[in-house]
């Protein structure tokens, strides 16, 4: 189970106080945008080395749909 996704667009990665993020994610300077969310879903380790999410989504169309959904959550 991950952190709250509502309002993720424009938020700095690892910024919510009530979730146990990896040190790598907490210390990253990544801000969630369409581009960084797509990179994250495609290969989290490449975007933020040392983070703890192991899931990858190879299908670009599925990533676009998920990113659009995430950015719609206000």
PDB file of N, CA, C and O in Angstrom:
ATOM      1  N   UNK A   1       0.842  -1.169   0.000  1.00  0.00           N
ATOM      2  CA  UNK A   1       0.000   0.000   0.000  1.00  0.00           C
ATOM      3  C   UNK A   1       0.888   1.233   0.000  1.00  0.00           C
ATOM      4  O   UNK A   1       1.860   1.305   0.732  1.00  0.00           O
ATOM      5  N   UNK A   2       0.546   2.191  -0.835  1.00  0.00           N
ATOM      6  CA  UNK A   2       1.371   3.374  -0.979  1.00  0.00           C
ATOM      7  C   UNK A   2       0.765   4.600  -0.330  1.00  0.00           C
ATOM      8  O   UNK A   2      -0.263   4.533   0.322  1.00  0.00           O
ATOM      9  N   UNK A   3       1.401   5.719  -0.528  1.00  0.00           N
ATOM     10  CA  UNK A   3       0.907   6.976   0.037  1.00  0.00           C
ATOM     11  C   UNK A   3      -0.326   7.477  -0.703  1.00  0.00           C
ATOM     12  O   UNK A   3      -0.660   6.991  -1.778  1.00  0.00           O
ATOM     13  N   UNK A   4      -0.966   8.471  -0.157  1.00  0.00           N
ATOM     14  CA  UNK A   4      -2.143   9.096  -0.748  1.00  0.00           C
ATOM     15  C   UNK A   4      -1.798   9.691  -2.105  1.00  0.00           C
ATOM     16  O   UNK A   4      -0.814  10.400  -2.247  1.00  0.00           O
ATOM     17  N   UNK A   5      -2.588   9.376  -3.118  1.00  0.00           N
ATOM     18  CA  UNK A   5      -2.318   9.873  -4.460  1.00  0.00           C
ATOM     19  C   UNK A   5      -3.080  11.159  -4.790  1.00  0.00           C
ATOM     20  O   UNK A   5      -2.743  11.833  -5.754  1.00  0.00           O
ATOM     21  N   UNK A   6      -4.074  11.491  -4.004  1.00  0.00           N
ATOM     22  CA  UNK A   6      -4.823  12.714  -4.260  1.00  0.00           C
ATOM     23  C   UNK A   6      -3.889  13.911  -4.138  1.00  0.00           C
ATOM     24  O   UNK A   6      -3.146  14.042  -3.170  1.00  0.00           O
ATOM     25  N   UNK A   7      -3.875  14.768  -5.150  1.00  0.00           N
ATOM     26  CA  UNK A   7      -3.029  15.945  -5.122  1.00  0.00           C
ATOM     27  C   UNK A   7      -1.569  15.673  -5.444  1.00  0.00           C
ATOM     28  O   UNK A   7      -0.709  16.491  -5.145  1.00  0.00           O
ATOM     29  N   UNK A   8      -1.282  14.519  -6.059  1.00  0.00           N
ATOM     30  CA  UNK A   8       0.109  14.161  -6.336  1.00  0.00           C
ATOM     31  C   UNK A   8       0.758  15.104  -7.346  1.00  0.00           C
ATOM     32  O   UNK A   8       1.947  15.382  -7.254  1.00  0.00           O
ATOM     33  N   UNK A   9      -0.001  15.602  -8.301  1.00  0.00           N
ATOM     34  CA  UNK A   9       0.551  16.504  -9.307  1.00  0.00           C
ATOM     35  C   UNK A   9       1.105  17.774  -8.683  1.00  0.00           C
ATOM     36  O   UNK A   9       0.417  18.453  -7.940  1.00  0.00           O
ATOM     37  N   UNK A  10       2.366  18.064  -8.935  1.00  0.00           N
ATOM     38  CA  UNK A  10       3.016  19.247  -8.385  1.00  0.00           C
ATOM     39  C   UNK A  10       3.634  19.043  -7.016  1.00  0.00           C
ATOM     40  O   UNK A  10       4.311  19.931  -6.504  1.00  0.00           O
ATOM     41  N   UNK A  11       3.406  17.892  -6.410  1.00  0.00           N
ATOM     42  CA  UNK A  11       3.960  17.606  -5.086  1.00  0.00           C
ATOM     43  C   UNK A  11       5.367  17.032  -5.218  1.00  0.00           C
ATOM     44  O   UNK A  11       5.663  16.307  -6.143  1.00  0.00           O
ATOM     45  N   UNK A  12       6.232  17.359  -4.288  1.00  0.00           N
ATOM     46  CA  UNK A  12       7.569  16.792  -4.260  1.00  0.00           C
ATOM     47  C   UNK A  12       7.475  15.333  -3.807  1.00  0.00           C
ATOM     48  O   UNK A  12       6.713  14.995  -2.911  1.00  0.00           O
ATOM     49  N   UNK A  13       8.230  14.477  -4.447  1.00  0.00           N
ATOM     50  CA  UNK A  13       8.252  13.052  -4.091  1.00  0.00           C
ATOM     51  C   UNK A  13       8.719  12.892  -2.646  1.00  0.00           C
ATOM     52  O   UNK A  13       9.640  13.576  -2.206  1.00  0.00           O
ATOM     53  N   UNK A  14       8.065  11.999  -1.919  1.00  0.00           N
ATOM     54  CA  UNK A  14       8.458  11.713  -0.540  1.00  0.00           C
ATOM     55  C   UNK A  14       8.072  12.777   0.459  1.00  0.00           C
ATOM     56  O   UNK A  14       8.637  12.826   1.544  1.00  0.00           O
ATOM     57  N   UNK A  15       7.108  13.612   0.122  1.00  0.00           N
ATOM     58  CA  UNK A  15       6.797  14.772   0.957  1.00  0.00           C
ATOM     59  C   UNK A  15       5.703  14.552   1.998  1.00  0.00           C
ATOM     60  O   UNK A  15       5.595  15.337   2.925  1.00  0.00           O
ATOM     61  N   UNK A  16       4.886  13.510   1.853  1.00  0.00           N
ATOM     62  CA  UNK A  16       3.814  13.306   2.837  1.00  0.00           C
ATOM     63  C   UNK A  16       4.399  12.806   4.147  1.00  0.00           C
ATOM     64  O   UNK A  16       5.243  11.911   4.166  1.00  0.00           O
ATOM     65  N   UNK A  17       3.930  13.336   5.225  1.00  0.00           N
ATOM     66  CA  UNK A  17       4.488  13.007   6.540  1.00  0.00           C
ATOM     67  C   UNK A  17       4.035  11.655   7.084  1.00  0.00           C
ATOM     68  O   UNK A  17       4.702  11.077   7.901  1.00  0.00           O
ATOM     69  N   UNK A  18       2.888  11.176   6.637  1.00  0.00           N
ATOM     70  CA  UNK A  18       2.323   9.959   7.229  1.00  0.00           C
ATOM     71  C   UNK A  18       2.629   8.692   6.437  1.00  0.00           C
ATOM     72  O   UNK A  18       1.936   7.690   6.570  1.00  0.00           O
ATOM     73  N   UNK A  19       3.692   8.696   5.612  1.00  0.00           N
ATOM     74  CA  UNK A  19       4.078   7.497   4.873  1.00  0.00           C
ATOM     75  C   UNK A  19       5.573   7.259   5.047  1.00  0.00           C
ATOM     76  O   UNK A  19       6.363   8.202   5.058  1.00  0.00           O
ATOM     77  N   UNK A  20       5.942   5.995   5.185  1.00  0.00           N
ATOM     78  CA  UNK A  20       7.333   5.614   5.419  1.00  0.00           C
ATOM     79  C   UNK A  20       8.071   5.457   4.084  1.00  0.00           C
ATOM     80  O   UNK A  20       8.258   4.352   3.593  1.00  0.00           O
ATOM     81  N   UNK A  21       8.471   6.571   3.499  1.00  0.00           N
ATOM     82  CA  UNK A  21       9.202   6.557   2.240  1.00  0.00           C
ATOM     83  C   UNK A  21      10.627   6.067   2.451  1.00  0.00           C
ATOM     84  O   UNK A  21      11.180   6.208   3.547  1.00  0.00           O
ATOM     85  N   UNK A  22      11.228   5.576   1.381  1.00  0.00           N
ATOM     86  CA  UNK A  22      12.654   5.260   1.442  1.00  0.00           C
ATOM     87  C   UNK A  22      13.422   6.569   1.599  1.00  0.00           C
ATOM     88  O   UNK A  22      12.954   7.651   1.234  1.00  0.00           O
ATOM     89  N   UNK A  23      14.619   6.470   2.133  1.00  0.00           N
ATOM     90  CA  UNK A  23      15.466   7.650   2.279  1.00  0.00           C
ATOM     91  C   UNK A  23      15.742   8.280   0.912  1.00  0.00           C
ATOM     92  O   UNK A  23      15.751   9.502   0.765  1.00  0.00           O
ATOM     93  N   UNK A  24      15.947   7.423  -0.095  1.00  0.00           N
ATOM     94  CA  UNK A  24      16.224   7.922  -1.448  1.00  0.00           C
ATOM     95  C   UNK A  24      15.067   8.778  -1.961  1.00  0.00           C
ATOM     96  O   UNK A  24      15.284   9.842  -2.550  1.00  0.00           O
ATOM     97  N   UNK A  25      13.846   8.338  -1.743  1.00  0.00           N
ATOM     98  CA  UNK A  25      12.687   9.097  -2.214  1.00  0.00           C
ATOM     99  C   UNK A  25      12.525  10.386  -1.414  1.00  0.00           C
ATOM    100  O   UNK A  25      12.302  11.458  -1.992  1.00  0.00           O
ATOM    101  N   UNK A  26      12.663  10.299  -0.109  1.00  0.00           N
ATOM    102  CA  UNK A  26      12.544  11.501   0.732  1.00  0.00           C
ATOM    103  C   UNK A  26      13.573  12.558   0.357  1.00  0.00           C
ATOM    104  O   UNK A  26      13.304  13.741   0.414  1.00  0.00           O
ATOM    105  N   UNK A  27      14.770  12.121  -0.008  1.00  0.00           N
ATOM    106  CA  UNK A  27      15.854  13.051  -0.298  1.00  0.00           C
ATOM    107  C   UNK A  27      15.922  13.480  -1.755  1.00  0.00           C
ATOM    108  O   UNK A  27      16.754  14.312  -2.118  1.00  0.00           O
ATOM    109  N   UNK A  28      15.074  12.915  -2.584  1.00  0.00           N
ATOM    110  CA  UNK A  28      15.097  13.281  -4.001  1.00  0.00           C
ATOM    111  C   UNK A  28      14.539  14.698  -4.174  1.00  0.00           C
ATOM    112  O   UNK A  28      13.837  15.211  -3.312  1.00  0.00           O
ATOM    113  N   UNK A  29      14.845  15.273  -5.285  1.00  0.00           N
ATOM    114  CA  UNK A  29      14.331  16.607  -5.620  1.00  0.00           C
ATOM    115  C   UNK A  29      13.227  16.509  -6.677  1.00  0.00           C
ATOM    116  O   UNK A  29      12.828  17.516  -7.255  1.00  0.00           O
ATOM    117  N   UNK A  30      12.721  15.295  -6.897  1.00  0.00           N
ATOM    118  CA  UNK A  30      11.708  15.061  -7.927  1.00  0.00           C
ATOM    119  C   UNK A  30      10.379  15.682  -7.518  1.00  0.00           C
ATOM    120  O   UNK A  30       9.938  15.554  -6.379  1.00  0.00           O
ATOM    121  N   UNK A  31       9.761  16.373  -8.472  1.00  0.00           N
ATOM    122  CA  UNK A  31       8.403  16.894  -8.317  1.00  0.00           C
ATOM    123  C   UNK A  31       7.542  16.125  -9.306  1.00  0.00           C
ATOM    124  O   UNK A  31       7.930  15.935 -10.463  1.00  0.00           O
ATOM    125  N   UNK A  32       6.379  15.665  -8.844  1.00  0.00           N
ATOM    126  CA  UNK A  32       5.527  14.828  -9.696  1.00  0.00           C
ATOM    127  C   UNK A  32       4.820  15.658 -10.754  1.00  0.00           C
ATOM    128  O   UNK A  32       3.964  16.480 -10.462  1.00  0.00           O
ATOM    129  N   UNK A  33       5.195  15.397 -11.991  1.00  0.00           N
ATOM    130  CA  UNK A  33       4.595  15.992 -13.183  1.00  0.00           C
ATOM    131  C   UNK A  33       4.216  14.830 -14.099  1.00  0.00           C
ATOM    132  O   UNK A  33       4.545  13.672 -13.807  1.00  0.00           O
ATOM    133  N   UNK A  34       3.596  15.125 -15.231  1.00  0.00           N
ATOM    134  CA  UNK A  34       3.284  14.058 -16.184  1.00  0.00           C
ATOM    135  C   UNK A  34       4.560  13.324 -16.592  1.00  0.00           C
ATOM    136  O   UNK A  34       4.584  12.095 -16.660  1.00  0.00           O
ATOM    137  N   UNK A  35       5.620  14.063 -16.835  1.00  0.00           N
ATOM    138  CA  UNK A  35       6.875  13.448 -17.277  1.00  0.00           C
ATOM    139  C   UNK A  35       7.516  12.600 -16.184  1.00  0.00           C
ATOM    140  O   UNK A  35       7.920  11.465 -16.431  1.00  0.00           O
ATOM    141  N   UNK A  36       7.601  13.118 -14.967  1.00  0.00           N
ATOM    142  CA  UNK A  36       8.260  12.339 -13.910  1.00  0.00           C
ATOM    143  C   UNK A  36       7.413  11.145 -13.485  1.00  0.00           C
ATOM    144  O   UNK A  36       7.962  10.096 -13.154  1.00  0.00           O
ATOM    145  N   UNK A  37       6.090  11.280 -13.499  1.00  0.00           N
ATOM    146  CA  UNK A  37       5.242  10.131 -13.182  1.00  0.00           C
ATOM    147  C   UNK A  37       5.405   9.035 -14.232  1.00  0.00           C
ATOM    148  O   UNK A  37       5.477   7.850 -13.896  1.00  0.00           O
ATOM    149  N   UNK A  38       5.493   9.422 -15.504  1.00  0.00           N
ATOM    150  CA  UNK A  38       5.719   8.441 -16.563  1.00  0.00           C
ATOM    151  C   UNK A  38       7.069   7.745 -16.370  1.00  0.00           C
ATOM    152  O   UNK A  38       7.156   6.520 -16.461  1.00  0.00           O
ATOM    153  N   UNK A  39       8.094   8.503 -16.079  1.00  0.00           N
ATOM    154  CA  UNK A  39       9.424   7.919 -15.838  1.00  0.00           C
ATOM    155  C   UNK A  39       9.394   6.980 -14.636  1.00  0.00           C
ATOM    156  O   UNK A  39       9.998   5.907 -14.662  1.00  0.00           O
ATOM    157  N   UNK A  40       8.692   7.377 -13.609  1.00  0.00           N
ATOM    158  CA  UNK A  40       8.576   6.576 -12.383  1.00  0.00           C
ATOM    159  C   UNK A  40       7.890   5.240 -12.664  1.00  0.00           C
ATOM    160  O   UNK A  40       8.360   4.191 -12.243  1.00  0.00           O
ATOM    161  N   UNK A  41       6.781   5.292 -13.391  1.00  0.00           N
ATOM    162  CA  UNK A  41       6.056   4.065 -13.700  1.00  0.00           C
ATOM    163  C   UNK A  41       6.845   3.158 -14.643  1.00  0.00           C
ATOM    164  O   UNK A  41       6.756   1.933 -14.542  1.00  0.00           O
ATOM    165  N   UNK A  42       7.614   3.749 -15.536  1.00  0.00           N
ATOM    166  CA  UNK A  42       8.412   2.962 -16.480  1.00  0.00           C
ATOM    167  C   UNK A  42       9.599   2.297 -15.794  1.00  0.00           C
ATOM    168  O   UNK A  42       9.920   1.142 -16.077  1.00  0.00           O
ATOM    169  N   UNK A  43      10.250   3.020 -14.878  1.00  0.00           N
ATOM    170  CA  UNK A  43      11.447   2.478 -14.222  1.00  0.00           C
ATOM    171  C   UNK A  43      11.774   3.329 -12.995  1.00  0.00           C
ATOM    172  O   UNK A  43      12.591   4.254 -13.070  1.00  0.00           O
ATOM    173  N   UNK A  44      11.152   3.018 -11.859  1.00  0.00           N
ATOM    174  CA  UNK A  44      11.368   3.819 -10.655  1.00  0.00           C
ATOM    175  C   UNK A  44      12.841   3.917 -10.241  1.00  0.00           C
ATOM    176  O   UNK A  44      13.295   4.957  -9.804  1.00  0.00           O
ATOM    177  N   UNK A  45      13.573   2.824 -10.396  1.00  0.00           N
ATOM    178  CA  UNK A  45      14.971   2.793  -9.975  1.00  0.00           C
ATOM    179  C   UNK A  45      15.826   3.739 -10.824  1.00  0.00           C
ATOM    180  O   UNK A  45      16.756   4.356 -10.307  1.00  0.00           O
ATOM    181  N   UNK A  46      15.511   3.875 -12.097  1.00  0.00           N
ATOM    182  CA  UNK A  46      16.265   4.786 -12.961  1.00  0.00           C
ATOM    183  C   UNK A  46      15.992   6.240 -12.595  1.00  0.00           C
ATOM    184  O   UNK A  46      16.890   7.079 -12.671  1.00  0.00           O
ATOM    185  N   UNK A  47      14.768   6.541 -12.189  1.00  0.00           N
ATOM    186  CA  UNK A  47      14.414   7.914 -11.824  1.00  0.00           C
ATOM    187  C   UNK A  47      14.995   8.291 -10.469  1.00  0.00           C
ATOM    188  O   UNK A  47      15.576   9.364 -10.320  1.00  0.00           O
ATOM    189  N   UNK A  48      14.835   7.397  -9.495  1.00  0.00           N
ATOM    190  CA  UNK A  48      15.319   7.667  -8.138  1.00  0.00           C
ATOM    191  C   UNK A  48      16.059   6.425  -7.631  1.00  0.00           C
ATOM    192  O   UNK A  48      15.450   5.519  -7.039  1.00  0.00           O
ATOM    193  N   UNK A  49      17.349   6.354  -7.886  1.00  0.00           N
ATOM    194  CA  UNK A  49      18.133   5.192  -7.433  1.00  0.00           C
ATOM    195  C   UNK A  49      18.036   5.008  -5.920  1.00  0.00           C
ATOM    196  O   UNK A  49      18.085   5.979  -5.164  1.00  0.00           O
ATOM    197  N   UNK A  50      17.833   3.761  -5.503  1.00  0.00           N
ATOM    198  CA  UNK A  50      17.757   3.436  -4.083  1.00  0.00           C
ATOM    199  C   UNK A  50      16.361   3.452  -3.501  1.00  0.00           C
ATOM    200  O   UNK A  50      16.170   3.099  -2.336  1.00  0.00           O
ATOM    201  N   UNK A  51      15.370   3.842  -4.280  1.00  0.00           N
ATOM    202  CA  UNK A  51      13.988   3.825  -3.792  1.00  0.00           C
ATOM    203  C   UNK A  51      13.530   2.373  -3.642  1.00  0.00           C
ATOM    204  O   UNK A  51      14.211   1.471  -4.086  1.00  0.00           O
ATOM    205  N   UNK A  52      12.365   2.133  -3.027  1.00  0.00           N
ATOM    206  CA  UNK A  52      11.975   0.751  -2.722  1.00  0.00           C
ATOM    207  C   UNK A  52      10.814   0.190  -3.550  1.00  0.00           C
ATOM    208  O   UNK A  52      10.397  -0.932  -3.337  1.00  0.00           O
ATOM    209  N   UNK A  53      10.299   0.930  -4.530  1.00  0.00           N
ATOM    210  CA  UNK A  53       9.219   0.397  -5.355  1.00  0.00           C
ATOM    211  C   UNK A  53       9.806  -0.503  -6.442  1.00  0.00           C
ATOM    212  O   UNK A  53      10.715  -0.105  -7.157  1.00  0.00           O
ATOM    213  N   UNK A  54       9.262  -1.707  -6.561  1.00  0.00           N
ATOM    214  CA  UNK A  54       9.808  -2.652  -7.533  1.00  0.00           C
ATOM    215  C   UNK A  54       8.941  -2.805  -8.781  1.00  0.00           C
ATOM    216  O   UNK A  54       9.367  -3.414  -9.747  1.00  0.00           O
ATOM    217  N   UNK A  55       7.754  -2.254  -8.788  1.00  0.00           N
ATOM    218  CA  UNK A  55       6.829  -2.400  -9.907  1.00  0.00           C
ATOM    219  C   UNK A  55       7.261  -1.529 -11.076  1.00  0.00           C
ATOM    220  O   UNK A  55       7.679  -0.386 -10.899  1.00  0.00           O
ATOM    221  N   UNK A  56       7.164  -2.069 -12.304  1.00  0.00           N
ATOM    222  CA  UNK A  56       7.427  -1.315 -13.534  1.00  0.00           C
ATOM    223  C   UNK A  56       6.286  -1.562 -14.505  1.00  0.00           C
ATOM    224  O   UNK A  56       5.743  -2.659 -14.560  1.00  0.00           O
ATOM    225  N   UNK A  57       5.945  -0.558 -15.280  1.00  0.00           N
ATOM    226  CA  UNK A  57       4.875  -0.668 -16.261  1.00  0.00           C
ATOM    227  C   UNK A  57       5.464  -0.364 -17.633  1.00  0.00           C
ATOM    228  O   UNK A  57       5.808   0.778 -17.934  1.00  0.00           O
ATOM    229  N   UNK A  58       5.589  -1.382 -18.461  1.00  0.00           N
ATOM    230  CA  UNK A  58       6.245  -1.241 -19.757  1.00  0.00           C
ATOM    231  C   UNK A  58       5.377  -0.607 -20.834  1.00  0.00           C
ATOM    232  O   UNK A  58       5.902   0.026 -21.748  1.00  0.00           O
ATOM    233  N   UNK A  59       4.079  -0.754 -20.762  1.00  0.00           N
ATOM    234  CA  UNK A  59       3.174  -0.286 -21.821  1.00  0.00           C
ATOM    235  C   UNK A  59       2.980   1.238 -21.742  1.00  0.00           C
ATOM    236  O   UNK A  59       2.365   1.739 -20.797  1.00  0.00           O
ATOM    237  N   UNK A  60       3.483   1.971 -22.737  1.00  0.00           N
ATOM    238  CA  UNK A  60       3.356   3.436 -22.715  1.00  0.00           C
ATOM    239  C   UNK A  60       1.907   3.930 -22.664  1.00  0.00           C
ATOM    240  O   UNK A  60       1.620   4.916 -21.980  1.00  0.00           O
ATOM    241  N   UNK A  61       1.000   3.266 -23.347  1.00  0.00           N
ATOM    242  CA  UNK A  61      -0.408   3.686 -23.340  1.00  0.00           C
ATOM    243  C   UNK A  61      -1.014   3.526 -21.949  1.00  0.00           C
ATOM    244  O   UNK A  61      -1.792   4.380 -21.501  1.00  0.00           O
ATOM    245  N   UNK A  62      -0.671   2.468 -21.260  1.00  0.00           N
ATOM    246  CA  UNK A  62      -1.168   2.269 -19.898  1.00  0.00           C
ATOM    247  C   UNK A  62      -0.587   3.323 -18.964  1.00  0.00           C
ATOM    248  O   UNK A  62      -1.291   3.835 -18.090  1.00  0.00           O
ATOM    249  N   UNK A  63       0.693   3.655 -19.154  1.00  0.00           N
ATOM    250  CA  UNK A  63       1.298   4.704 -18.312  1.00  0.00           C
ATOM    251  C   UNK A  63       0.592   6.040 -18.531  1.00  0.00           C
ATOM    252  O   UNK A  63       0.303   6.749 -17.560  1.00  0.00           O
ATOM    253  N   UNK A  64       0.301   6.387 -19.785  1.00  0.00           N
ATOM    254  CA  UNK A  64      -0.397   7.648 -20.089  1.00  0.00           C
ATOM    255  C   UNK A  64      -1.743   7.677 -19.369  1.00  0.00           C
ATOM    256  O   UNK A  64      -2.108   8.684 -18.756  1.00  0.00           O
ATOM    257  N   UNK A  65      -2.485   6.583 -19.435  1.00  0.00           N
ATOM    258  CA  UNK A  65      -3.800   6.529 -18.782  1.00  0.00           C
ATOM    259  C   UNK A  65      -3.677   6.688 -17.273  1.00  0.00           C
ATOM    260  O   UNK A  65      -4.457   7.425 -16.652  1.00  0.00           O
ATOM    261  N   UNK A  66      -2.708   6.027 -16.686  1.00  0.00           N
ATOM    262  CA  UNK A  66      -2.516   6.122 -15.227  1.00  0.00           C
ATOM    263  C   UNK A  66      -2.079   7.519 -14.830  1.00  0.00           C
ATOM    264  O   UNK A  66      -2.587   8.088 -13.849  1.00  0.00           O
ATOM    265  N   UNK A  67      -1.156   8.097 -15.573  1.00  0.00           N
ATOM    266  CA  UNK A  67      -0.685   9.452 -15.266  1.00  0.00           C
ATOM    267  C   UNK A  67      -1.834  10.439 -15.375  1.00  0.00           C
ATOM    268  O   UNK A  67      -2.029  11.293 -14.500  1.00  0.00           O
ATOM    269  N   UNK A  68      -2.641  10.348 -16.400  1.00  0.00           N
ATOM    270  CA  UNK A  68      -3.799  11.238 -16.552  1.00  0.00           C
ATOM    271  C   UNK A  68      -4.742  11.087 -15.362  1.00  0.00           C
ATOM    272  O   UNK A  68      -5.252  12.078 -14.827  1.00  0.00           O
ATOM    273  N   UNK A  69      -4.990   9.843 -14.974  1.00  0.00           N
ATOM    274  CA  UNK A  69      -5.856   9.605 -13.809  1.00  0.00           C
ATOM    275  C   UNK A  69      -5.255  10.235 -12.555  1.00  0.00           C
ATOM    276  O   UNK A  69      -5.938  10.947 -11.820  1.00  0.00           O
ATOM    277  N   UNK A  70      -3.984   9.974 -12.290  1.00  0.00           N
ATOM    278  CA  UNK A  70      -3.345  10.513 -11.086  1.00  0.00           C
ATOM    279  C   UNK A  70      -3.399  12.042 -11.057  1.00  0.00           C
ATOM    280  O   UNK A  70      -3.660  12.635 -10.004  1.00  0.00           O
ATOM    281  N   UNK A  71      -3.147  12.664 -12.194  1.00  0.00           N
ATOM    282  CA  UNK A  71      -3.145  14.118 -12.235  1.00  0.00           C
ATOM    283  C   UNK A  71      -4.550  14.704 -12.151  1.00  0.00           C
ATOM    284  O   UNK A  71      -4.705  15.902 -11.872  1.00  0.00           O
ATOM    285  N   UNK A  72      -5.573  13.880 -12.343  1.00  0.00           N
ATOM    286  CA  UNK A  72      -6.955  14.354 -12.218  1.00  0.00           C
ATOM    287  C   UNK A  72      -7.431  14.359 -10.767  1.00  0.00           C
ATOM    288  O   UNK A  72      -8.455  14.967 -10.444  1.00  0.00           O
ATOM    289  N   UNK A  73      -6.712  13.704  -9.882  1.00  0.00           N
ATOM    290  CA  UNK A  73      -7.107  13.606  -8.478  1.00  0.00           C
ATOM    291  C   UNK A  73      -6.712  14.873  -7.736  1.00  0.00           C
ATOM    292  O   UNK A  73      -5.562  15.094  -7.417  1.00  0.00           O
ATOM    293  N   UNK A  74      -7.663  15.690  -7.478  1.00  0.00           N
ATOM    294  CA  UNK A  74      -7.386  16.971  -6.781  1.00  0.00           C
ATOM    295  C   UNK A  74      -7.937  16.976  -5.408  1.00  0.00           C
ATOM    296  O   UNK A  74      -8.833  16.544  -4.963  1.00  0.00           O
TER     297      UNK A  74
END
